[in-house]
GROMACS .gro file of C-alpha atoms in nm:
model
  368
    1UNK     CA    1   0.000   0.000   0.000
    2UNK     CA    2   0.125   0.319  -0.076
    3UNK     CA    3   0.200   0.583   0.182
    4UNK     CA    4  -0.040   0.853   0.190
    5UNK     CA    5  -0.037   1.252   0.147
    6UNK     CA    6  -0.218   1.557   0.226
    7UNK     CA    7  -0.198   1.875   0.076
    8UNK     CA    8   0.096   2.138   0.206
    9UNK     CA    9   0.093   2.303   0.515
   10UNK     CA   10   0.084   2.596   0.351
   11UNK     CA   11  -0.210   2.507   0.140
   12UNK     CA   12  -0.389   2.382   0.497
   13UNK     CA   13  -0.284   2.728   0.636
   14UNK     CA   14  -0.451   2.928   0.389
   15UNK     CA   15  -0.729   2.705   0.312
   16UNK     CA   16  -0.839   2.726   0.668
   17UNK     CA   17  -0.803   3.070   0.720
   18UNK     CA   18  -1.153   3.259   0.621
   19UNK     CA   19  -1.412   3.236   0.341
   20UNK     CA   20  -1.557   2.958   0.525
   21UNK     CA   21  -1.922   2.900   0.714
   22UNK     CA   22  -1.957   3.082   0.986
   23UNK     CA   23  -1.964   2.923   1.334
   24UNK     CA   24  -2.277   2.837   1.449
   25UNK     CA   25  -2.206   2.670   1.864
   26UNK     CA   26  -2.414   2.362   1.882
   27UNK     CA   27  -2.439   2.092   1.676
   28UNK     CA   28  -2.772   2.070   1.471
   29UNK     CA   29  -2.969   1.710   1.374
   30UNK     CA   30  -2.774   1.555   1.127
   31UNK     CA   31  -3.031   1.552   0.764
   32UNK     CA   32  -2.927   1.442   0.384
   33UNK     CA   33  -2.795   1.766   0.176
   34UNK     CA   34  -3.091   1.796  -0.069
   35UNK     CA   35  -2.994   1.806  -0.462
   36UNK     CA   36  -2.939   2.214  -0.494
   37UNK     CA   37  -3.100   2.403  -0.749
   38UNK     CA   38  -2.975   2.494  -1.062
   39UNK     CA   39  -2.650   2.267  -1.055
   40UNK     CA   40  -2.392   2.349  -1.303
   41UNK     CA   41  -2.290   2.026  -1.524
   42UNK     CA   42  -1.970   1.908  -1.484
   43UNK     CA   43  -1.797   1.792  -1.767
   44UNK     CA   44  -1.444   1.821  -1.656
   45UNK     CA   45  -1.175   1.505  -1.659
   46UNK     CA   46  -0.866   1.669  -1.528
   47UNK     CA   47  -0.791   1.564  -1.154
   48UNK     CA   48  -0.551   1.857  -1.164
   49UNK     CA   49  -0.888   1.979  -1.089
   50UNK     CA   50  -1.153   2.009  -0.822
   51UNK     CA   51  -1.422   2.005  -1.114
   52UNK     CA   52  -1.209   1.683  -1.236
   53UNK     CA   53  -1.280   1.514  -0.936
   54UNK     CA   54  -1.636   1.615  -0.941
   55UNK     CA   55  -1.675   1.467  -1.305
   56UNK     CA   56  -1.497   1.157  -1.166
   57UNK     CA   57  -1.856   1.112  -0.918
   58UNK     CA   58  -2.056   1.231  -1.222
   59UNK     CA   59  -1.930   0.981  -1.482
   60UNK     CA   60  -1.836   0.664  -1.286
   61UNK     CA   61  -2.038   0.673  -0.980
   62UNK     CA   62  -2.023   0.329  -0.888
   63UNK     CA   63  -1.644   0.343  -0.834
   64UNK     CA   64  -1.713   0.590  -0.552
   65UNK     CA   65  -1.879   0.565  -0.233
   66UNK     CA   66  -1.884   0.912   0.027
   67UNK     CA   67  -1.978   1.044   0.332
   68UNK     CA   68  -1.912   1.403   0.458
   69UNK     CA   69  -2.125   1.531   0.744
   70UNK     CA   70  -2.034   1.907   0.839
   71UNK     CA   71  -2.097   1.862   1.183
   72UNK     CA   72  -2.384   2.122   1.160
   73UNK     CA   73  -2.669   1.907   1.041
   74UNK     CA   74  -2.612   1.872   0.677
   75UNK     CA   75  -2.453   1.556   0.515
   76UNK     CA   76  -2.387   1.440   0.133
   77UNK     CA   77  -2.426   1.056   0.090
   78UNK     CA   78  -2.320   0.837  -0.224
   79UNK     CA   79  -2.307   0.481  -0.218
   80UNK     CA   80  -2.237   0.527   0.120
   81UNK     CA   81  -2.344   0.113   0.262
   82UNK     CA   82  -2.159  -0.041   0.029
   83UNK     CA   83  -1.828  -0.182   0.098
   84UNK     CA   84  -1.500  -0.109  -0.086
   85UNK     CA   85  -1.139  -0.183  -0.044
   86UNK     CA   86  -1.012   0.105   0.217
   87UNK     CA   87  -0.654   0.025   0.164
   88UNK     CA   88  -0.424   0.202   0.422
   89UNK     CA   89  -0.731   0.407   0.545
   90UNK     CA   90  -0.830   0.082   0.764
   91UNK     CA   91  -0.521   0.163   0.949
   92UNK     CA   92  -0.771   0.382   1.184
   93UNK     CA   93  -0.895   0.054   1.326
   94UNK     CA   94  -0.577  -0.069   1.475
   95UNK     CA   95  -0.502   0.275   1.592
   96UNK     CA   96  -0.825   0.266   1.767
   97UNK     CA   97  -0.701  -0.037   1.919
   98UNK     CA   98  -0.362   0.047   2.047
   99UNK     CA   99  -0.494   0.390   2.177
  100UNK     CA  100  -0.735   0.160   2.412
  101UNK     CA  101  -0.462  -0.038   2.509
  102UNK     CA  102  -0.291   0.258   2.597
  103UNK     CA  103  -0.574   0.413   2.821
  104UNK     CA  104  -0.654   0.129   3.000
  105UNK     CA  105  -0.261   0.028   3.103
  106UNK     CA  106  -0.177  -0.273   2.878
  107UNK     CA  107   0.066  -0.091   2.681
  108UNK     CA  108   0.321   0.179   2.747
  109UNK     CA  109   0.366   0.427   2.451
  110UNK     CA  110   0.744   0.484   2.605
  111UNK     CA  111   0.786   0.134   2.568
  112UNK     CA  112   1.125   0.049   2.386
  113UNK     CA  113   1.047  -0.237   2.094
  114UNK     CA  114   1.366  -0.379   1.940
  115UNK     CA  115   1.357  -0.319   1.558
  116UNK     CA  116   1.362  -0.667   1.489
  117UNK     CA  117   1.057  -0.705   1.610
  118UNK     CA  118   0.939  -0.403   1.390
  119UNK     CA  119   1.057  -0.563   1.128
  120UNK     CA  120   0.975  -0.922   1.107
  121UNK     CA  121   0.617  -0.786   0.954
  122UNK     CA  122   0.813  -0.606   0.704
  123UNK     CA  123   0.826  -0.677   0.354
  124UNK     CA  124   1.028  -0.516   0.132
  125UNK     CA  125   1.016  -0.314  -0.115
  126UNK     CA  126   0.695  -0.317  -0.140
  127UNK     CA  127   0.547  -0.008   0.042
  128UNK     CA  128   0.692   0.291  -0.196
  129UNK     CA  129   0.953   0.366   0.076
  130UNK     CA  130   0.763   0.447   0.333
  131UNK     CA  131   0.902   0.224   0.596
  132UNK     CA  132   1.266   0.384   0.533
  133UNK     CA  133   1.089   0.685   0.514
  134UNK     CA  134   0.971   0.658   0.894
  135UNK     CA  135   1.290   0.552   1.016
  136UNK     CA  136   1.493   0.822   0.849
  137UNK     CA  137   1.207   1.100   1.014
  138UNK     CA  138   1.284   0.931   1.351
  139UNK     CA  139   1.657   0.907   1.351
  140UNK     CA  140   1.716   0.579   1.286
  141UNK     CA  141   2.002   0.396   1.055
  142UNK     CA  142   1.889   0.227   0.773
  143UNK     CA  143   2.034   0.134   0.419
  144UNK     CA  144   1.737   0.280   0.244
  145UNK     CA  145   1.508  -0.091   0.306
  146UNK     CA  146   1.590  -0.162   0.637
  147UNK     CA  147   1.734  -0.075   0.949
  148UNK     CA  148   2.112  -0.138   0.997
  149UNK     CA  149   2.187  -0.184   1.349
  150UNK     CA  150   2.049  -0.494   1.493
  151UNK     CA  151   2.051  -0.354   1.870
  152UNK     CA  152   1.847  -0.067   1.782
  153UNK     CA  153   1.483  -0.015   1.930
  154UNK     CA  154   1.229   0.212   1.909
  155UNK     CA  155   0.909   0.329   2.133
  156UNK     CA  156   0.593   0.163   1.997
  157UNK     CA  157   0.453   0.493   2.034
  158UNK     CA  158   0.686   0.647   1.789
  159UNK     CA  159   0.630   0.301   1.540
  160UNK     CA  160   0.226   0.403   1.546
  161UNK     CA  161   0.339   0.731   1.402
  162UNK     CA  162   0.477   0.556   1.124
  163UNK     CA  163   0.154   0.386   1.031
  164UNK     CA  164  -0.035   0.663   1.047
  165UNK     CA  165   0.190   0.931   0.913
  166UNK     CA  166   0.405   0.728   0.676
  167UNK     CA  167   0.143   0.431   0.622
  168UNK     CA  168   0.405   0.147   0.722
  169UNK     CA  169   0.271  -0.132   0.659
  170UNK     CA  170   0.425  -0.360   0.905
  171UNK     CA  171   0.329  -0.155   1.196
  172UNK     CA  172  -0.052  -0.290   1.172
  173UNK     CA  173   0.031  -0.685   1.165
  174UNK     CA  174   0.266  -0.598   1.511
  175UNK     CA  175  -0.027  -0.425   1.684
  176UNK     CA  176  -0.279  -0.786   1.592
  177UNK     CA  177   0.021  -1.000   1.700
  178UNK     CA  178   0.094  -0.782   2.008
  179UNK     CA  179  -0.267  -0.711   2.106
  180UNK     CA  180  -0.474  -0.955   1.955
  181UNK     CA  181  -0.773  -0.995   1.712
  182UNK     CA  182  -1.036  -0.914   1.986
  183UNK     CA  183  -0.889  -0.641   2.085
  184UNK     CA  184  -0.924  -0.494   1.714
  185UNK     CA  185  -1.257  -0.628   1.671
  186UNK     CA  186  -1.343  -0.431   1.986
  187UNK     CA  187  -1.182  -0.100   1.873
  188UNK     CA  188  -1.413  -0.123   1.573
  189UNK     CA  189  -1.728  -0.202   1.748
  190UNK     CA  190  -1.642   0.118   2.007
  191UNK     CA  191  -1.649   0.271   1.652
  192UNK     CA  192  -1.998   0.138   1.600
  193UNK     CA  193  -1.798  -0.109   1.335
  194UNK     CA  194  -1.978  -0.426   1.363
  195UNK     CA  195  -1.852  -0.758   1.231
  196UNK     CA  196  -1.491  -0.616   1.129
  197UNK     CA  197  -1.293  -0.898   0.981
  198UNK     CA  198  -0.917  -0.783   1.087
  199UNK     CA  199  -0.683  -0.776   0.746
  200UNK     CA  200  -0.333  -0.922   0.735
  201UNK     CA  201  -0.143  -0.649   0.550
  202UNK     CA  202   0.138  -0.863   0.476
  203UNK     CA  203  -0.051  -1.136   0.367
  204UNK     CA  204  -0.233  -0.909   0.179
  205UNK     CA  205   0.091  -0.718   0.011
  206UNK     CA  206   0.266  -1.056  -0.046
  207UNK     CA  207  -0.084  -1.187  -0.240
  208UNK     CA  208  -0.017  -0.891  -0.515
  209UNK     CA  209   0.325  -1.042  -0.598
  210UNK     CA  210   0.176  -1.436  -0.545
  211UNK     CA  211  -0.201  -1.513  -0.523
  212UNK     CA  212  -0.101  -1.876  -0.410
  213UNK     CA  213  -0.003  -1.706  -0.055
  214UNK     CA  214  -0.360  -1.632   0.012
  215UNK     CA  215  -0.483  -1.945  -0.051
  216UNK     CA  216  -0.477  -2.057   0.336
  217UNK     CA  217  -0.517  -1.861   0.663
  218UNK     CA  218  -0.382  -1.525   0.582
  219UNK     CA  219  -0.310  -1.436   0.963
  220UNK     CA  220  -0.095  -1.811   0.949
  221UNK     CA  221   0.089  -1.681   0.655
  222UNK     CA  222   0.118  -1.371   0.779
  223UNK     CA  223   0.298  -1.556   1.130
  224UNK     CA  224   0.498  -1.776   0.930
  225UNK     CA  225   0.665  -1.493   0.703
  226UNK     CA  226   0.722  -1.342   1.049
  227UNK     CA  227   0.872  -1.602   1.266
  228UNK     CA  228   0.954  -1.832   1.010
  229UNK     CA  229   1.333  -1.771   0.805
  230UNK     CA  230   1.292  -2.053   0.552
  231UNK     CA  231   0.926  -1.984   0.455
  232UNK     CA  232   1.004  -1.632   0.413
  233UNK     CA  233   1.325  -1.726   0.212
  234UNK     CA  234   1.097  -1.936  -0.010
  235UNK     CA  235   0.828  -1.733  -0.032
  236UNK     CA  236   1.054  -1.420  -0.090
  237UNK     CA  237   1.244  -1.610  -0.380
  238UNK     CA  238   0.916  -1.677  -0.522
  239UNK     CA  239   0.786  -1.338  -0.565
  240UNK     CA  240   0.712  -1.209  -0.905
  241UNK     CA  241   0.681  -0.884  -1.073
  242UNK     CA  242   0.331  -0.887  -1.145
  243UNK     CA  243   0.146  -0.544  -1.373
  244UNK     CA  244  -0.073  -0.287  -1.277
  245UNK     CA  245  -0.392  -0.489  -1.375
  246UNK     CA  246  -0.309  -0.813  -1.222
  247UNK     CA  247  -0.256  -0.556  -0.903
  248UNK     CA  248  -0.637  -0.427  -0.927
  249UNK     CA  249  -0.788  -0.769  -1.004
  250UNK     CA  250  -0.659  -0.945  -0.733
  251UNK     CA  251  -0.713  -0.678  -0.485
  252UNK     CA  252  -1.091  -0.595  -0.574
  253UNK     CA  253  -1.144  -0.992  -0.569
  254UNK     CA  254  -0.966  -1.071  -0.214
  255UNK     CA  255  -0.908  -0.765  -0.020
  256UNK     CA  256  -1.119  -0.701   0.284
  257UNK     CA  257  -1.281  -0.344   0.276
  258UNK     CA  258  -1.586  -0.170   0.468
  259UNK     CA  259  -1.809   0.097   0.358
  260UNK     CA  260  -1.780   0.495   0.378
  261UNK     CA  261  -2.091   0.471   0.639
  262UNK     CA  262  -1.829   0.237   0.849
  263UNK     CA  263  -1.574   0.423   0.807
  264UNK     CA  264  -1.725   0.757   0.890
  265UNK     CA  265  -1.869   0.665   1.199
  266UNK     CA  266  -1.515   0.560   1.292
  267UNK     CA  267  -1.379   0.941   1.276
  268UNK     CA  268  -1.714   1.052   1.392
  269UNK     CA  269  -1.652   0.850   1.745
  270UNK     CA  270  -1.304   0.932   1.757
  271UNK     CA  271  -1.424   1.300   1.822
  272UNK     CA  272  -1.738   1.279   2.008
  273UNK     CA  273  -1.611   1.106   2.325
  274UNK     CA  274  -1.737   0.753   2.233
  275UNK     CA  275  -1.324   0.606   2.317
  276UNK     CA  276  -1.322   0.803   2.602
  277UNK     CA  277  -0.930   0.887   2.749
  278UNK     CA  278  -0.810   0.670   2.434
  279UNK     CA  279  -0.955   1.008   2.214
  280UNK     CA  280  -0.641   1.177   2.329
  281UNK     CA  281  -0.425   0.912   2.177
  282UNK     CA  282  -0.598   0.876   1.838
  283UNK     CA  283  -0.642   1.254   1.766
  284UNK     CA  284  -0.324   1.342   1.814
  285UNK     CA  285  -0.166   1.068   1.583
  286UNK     CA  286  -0.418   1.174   1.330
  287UNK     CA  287  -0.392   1.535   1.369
  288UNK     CA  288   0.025   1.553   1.343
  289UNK     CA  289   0.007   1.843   1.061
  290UNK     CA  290  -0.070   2.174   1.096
  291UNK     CA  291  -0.435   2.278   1.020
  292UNK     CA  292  -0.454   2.660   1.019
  293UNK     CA  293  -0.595   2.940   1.269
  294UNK     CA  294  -0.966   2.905   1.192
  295UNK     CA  295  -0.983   2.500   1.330
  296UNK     CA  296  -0.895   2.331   1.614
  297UNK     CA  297  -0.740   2.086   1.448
  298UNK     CA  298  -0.757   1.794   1.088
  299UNK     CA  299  -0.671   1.468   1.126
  300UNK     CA  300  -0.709   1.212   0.810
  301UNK     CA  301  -0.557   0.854   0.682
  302UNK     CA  302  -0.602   0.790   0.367
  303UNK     CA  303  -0.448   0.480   0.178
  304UNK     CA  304  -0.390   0.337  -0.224
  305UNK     CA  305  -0.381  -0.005  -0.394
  306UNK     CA  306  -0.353  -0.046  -0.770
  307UNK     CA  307  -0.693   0.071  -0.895
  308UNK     CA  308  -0.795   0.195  -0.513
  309UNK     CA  309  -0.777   0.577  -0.364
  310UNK     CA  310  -0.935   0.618   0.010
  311UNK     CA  311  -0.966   0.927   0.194
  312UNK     CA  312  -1.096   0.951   0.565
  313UNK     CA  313  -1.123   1.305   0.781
  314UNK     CA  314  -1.190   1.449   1.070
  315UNK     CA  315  -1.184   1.832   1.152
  316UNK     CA  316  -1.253   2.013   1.431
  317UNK     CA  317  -1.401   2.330   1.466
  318UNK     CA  318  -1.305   2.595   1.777
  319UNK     CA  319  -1.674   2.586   1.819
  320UNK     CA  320  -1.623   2.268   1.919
  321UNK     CA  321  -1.840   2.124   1.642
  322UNK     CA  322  -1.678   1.844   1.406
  323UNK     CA  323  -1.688   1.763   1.061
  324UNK     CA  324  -1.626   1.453   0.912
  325UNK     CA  325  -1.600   1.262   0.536
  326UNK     CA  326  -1.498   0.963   0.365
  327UNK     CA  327  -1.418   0.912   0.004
  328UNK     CA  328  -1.358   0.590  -0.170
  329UNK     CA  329  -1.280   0.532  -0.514
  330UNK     CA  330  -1.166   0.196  -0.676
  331UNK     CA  331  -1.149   0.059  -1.056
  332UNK     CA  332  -0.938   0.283  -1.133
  333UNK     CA  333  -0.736   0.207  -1.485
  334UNK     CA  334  -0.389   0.248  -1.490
  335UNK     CA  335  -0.372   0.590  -1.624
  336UNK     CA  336  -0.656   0.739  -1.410
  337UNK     CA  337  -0.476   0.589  -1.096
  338UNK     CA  338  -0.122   0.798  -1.143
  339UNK     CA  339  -0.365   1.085  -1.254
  340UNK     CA  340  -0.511   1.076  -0.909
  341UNK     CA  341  -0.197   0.958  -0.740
  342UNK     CA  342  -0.015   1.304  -0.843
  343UNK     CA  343  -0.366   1.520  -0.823
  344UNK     CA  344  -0.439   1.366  -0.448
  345UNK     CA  345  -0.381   1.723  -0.314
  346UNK     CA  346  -0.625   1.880  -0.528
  347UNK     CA  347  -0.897   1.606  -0.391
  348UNK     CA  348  -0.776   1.634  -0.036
  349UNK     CA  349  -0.845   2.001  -0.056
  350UNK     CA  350  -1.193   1.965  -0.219
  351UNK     CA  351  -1.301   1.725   0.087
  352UNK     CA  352  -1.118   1.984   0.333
  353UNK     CA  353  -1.324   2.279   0.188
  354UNK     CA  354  -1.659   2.082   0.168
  355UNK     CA  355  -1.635   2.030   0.538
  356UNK     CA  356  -1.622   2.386   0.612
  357UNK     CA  357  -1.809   2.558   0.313
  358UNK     CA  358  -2.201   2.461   0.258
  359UNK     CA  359  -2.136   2.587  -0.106
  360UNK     CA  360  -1.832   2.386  -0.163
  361UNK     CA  361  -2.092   2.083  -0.008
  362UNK     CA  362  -2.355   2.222  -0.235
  363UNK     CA  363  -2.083   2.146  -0.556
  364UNK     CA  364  -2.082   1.765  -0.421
  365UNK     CA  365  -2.446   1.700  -0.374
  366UNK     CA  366  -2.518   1.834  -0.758
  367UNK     CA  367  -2.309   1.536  -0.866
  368UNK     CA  368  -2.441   1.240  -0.639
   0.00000   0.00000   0.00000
């Protein structure tokens, strides 16, 4: 899975600064945006545009599913039940889960984790750099793959901040060895997630190279790459480059997803008190940019496959109210996909503004 981004601080600065709806104190009830009046068409292809994005709802609407509730009783639904592949964006889950672990004593965020550890859920060169990424950002020697000194260690806290920030994808498998399924399953149902079937990323990441590795119990696999040297050496020497399409096929046909609804009512409960002292934990690791003057604070995960773009937010206003969205989009053809890849800015800053503006939200319910 591909790291994620957000648009610059600079942009976040400046689009949070002004021009936007004016606050209001209480929350209002929560009601479905009605289709405006007089919407414009949109016609528009070019993701280096907001309209672009727009005509990417308009013209293929059942590769997108969306939620965004401004906080102040108006929401814009599409597709919004039905499940798609969330990529990296499902990383919310197990930081829901650690940041209960956390409040209620069974884990230490100073606690010092030996990279090895860290690393046995690693697999590499498959995450766009994002795992050397994290441990260049927090000081920590590495050949550009992996990290060099074998004594080394690192707090768990600071490895969450990879996952989130970075989108390491070895960081989630740790937190279901270390914690345990249940514990997972119970972050999401605090979430008002019911039924969540907890992924193995690197079952999942190894199944895009070999769909024969997914053909058993993909937490098993996941163990034996792990804790296991000669499977991994076996399975490692059997890894093939595989193309863009054979990417997208085998993730729409055996990745594990959830819906925008789910999704949304994750962020939603991370901000209305529903995890309690854990809150604390999960806002700041999803708020660790800079959001501007006018809010208290925006905290998002997004995530990418090969035909797959997810988007989750929260913001919160310093009248305490608190918009949220979700936007997935999948099927994706190769082109489209590093179209949106390099334009994800442009879309980040569309869901930003449609959160704070009701005629930015306007713009999104004339297309759904």
């Amino acid at each position: 899975m591909r790291r994620s981004t957000w648009i610059s601080t600079t942009c976040a600065a400046v689009l949070l600064v002004g021009g936007c709806a004016t606050d209001t104190g209480a929350t209002a009830t929560t009601t479905t945006t009605p289709t405006p009046e007089n919407c414009a068409p949109v016609t528009s292809t070019d993701l280096a545009t907001e309209d672009g994005w727009l005509g990417l709802i308009d013209q293929a609407p059942d590769t997108v599913s969306l939620v965004i509730d401004d906080g102040r009783g108006r929401t814009v639904e599409h597709r919004a039940d039905q499940e798609q592949v969330l990529a990296s964006a499902i990383k919310v889950v197990h930081l829901a889960a650690y940041a209960q672990a956390v409040a209620n004593g069974t884990i230490d965020p100073n606690e010092q984790v030996p990279l090895t550890d860290w690393e046995r859920w690693y697999v590499p060169g498959t995450d766009a750099g994002a795992h050397p990424a994290a441990l260049n950002r927090l000081g920590i020697a590495n050949d550009g793959i992996a990290a060099t000194d074998p004594e080394a260690t690192v707090r768990i806290e600071d490895m969450v901040t990879a996952m989130i920030q970075e989108s390491d994808n070895s960081v989630p498998d740790y937190l279901r060895y270390r914690l345990g399924d249940q514990a997972i399953i119970d972050a999401a149902a605090t979430g008002g997630w019911e039924d969540f079937q907890v992924p193995s990323l690197v079952t999942d990441i190894l199944s895009l190279y070999d769909p024969a590795v997914a053909d058993g119990d993909r937490w098993e696999t996941a163990q034996m790459w792990a804790f296991d040297p000669q499977f991994r050496a076996e399975v490692s020497a059997a890894l093939q480059p595989s193309t863009y399409e054979e990417q997208a096929d085998r993730v729409q046909s055996t990745f594990r997803g959830g819906s925008a609804e789910q999704l949304n009512g994750m962020y939603r409960a991370f901000t209305d008190g529903t995890f309690g002292d854990a809150s604390d934990t999960i806002v700041r690791q999803l708020e660790w940019q800079p959001a501007g003057d006018s809010v208290r604070g925006v905290g998002f995960k997004g995530g990418s496959l090969a035909g797959v773009l997810t988007q989750g937010f929260e913001l919160r206003r310093n009248d305490g109210t608190v918009a949220t969205a979700v936007w997935l989009i999948d099927g994706l053809p190769a082109d489209r996909f590093d179209q949106a890849m390099t334009a994800m800015g442009v879309q980040q800053q569309l869901i930003v503004e449609a959160m704070l503006s009701p005629e930015v939200l306007d713009r999104i319910a004339c297309v759904v």
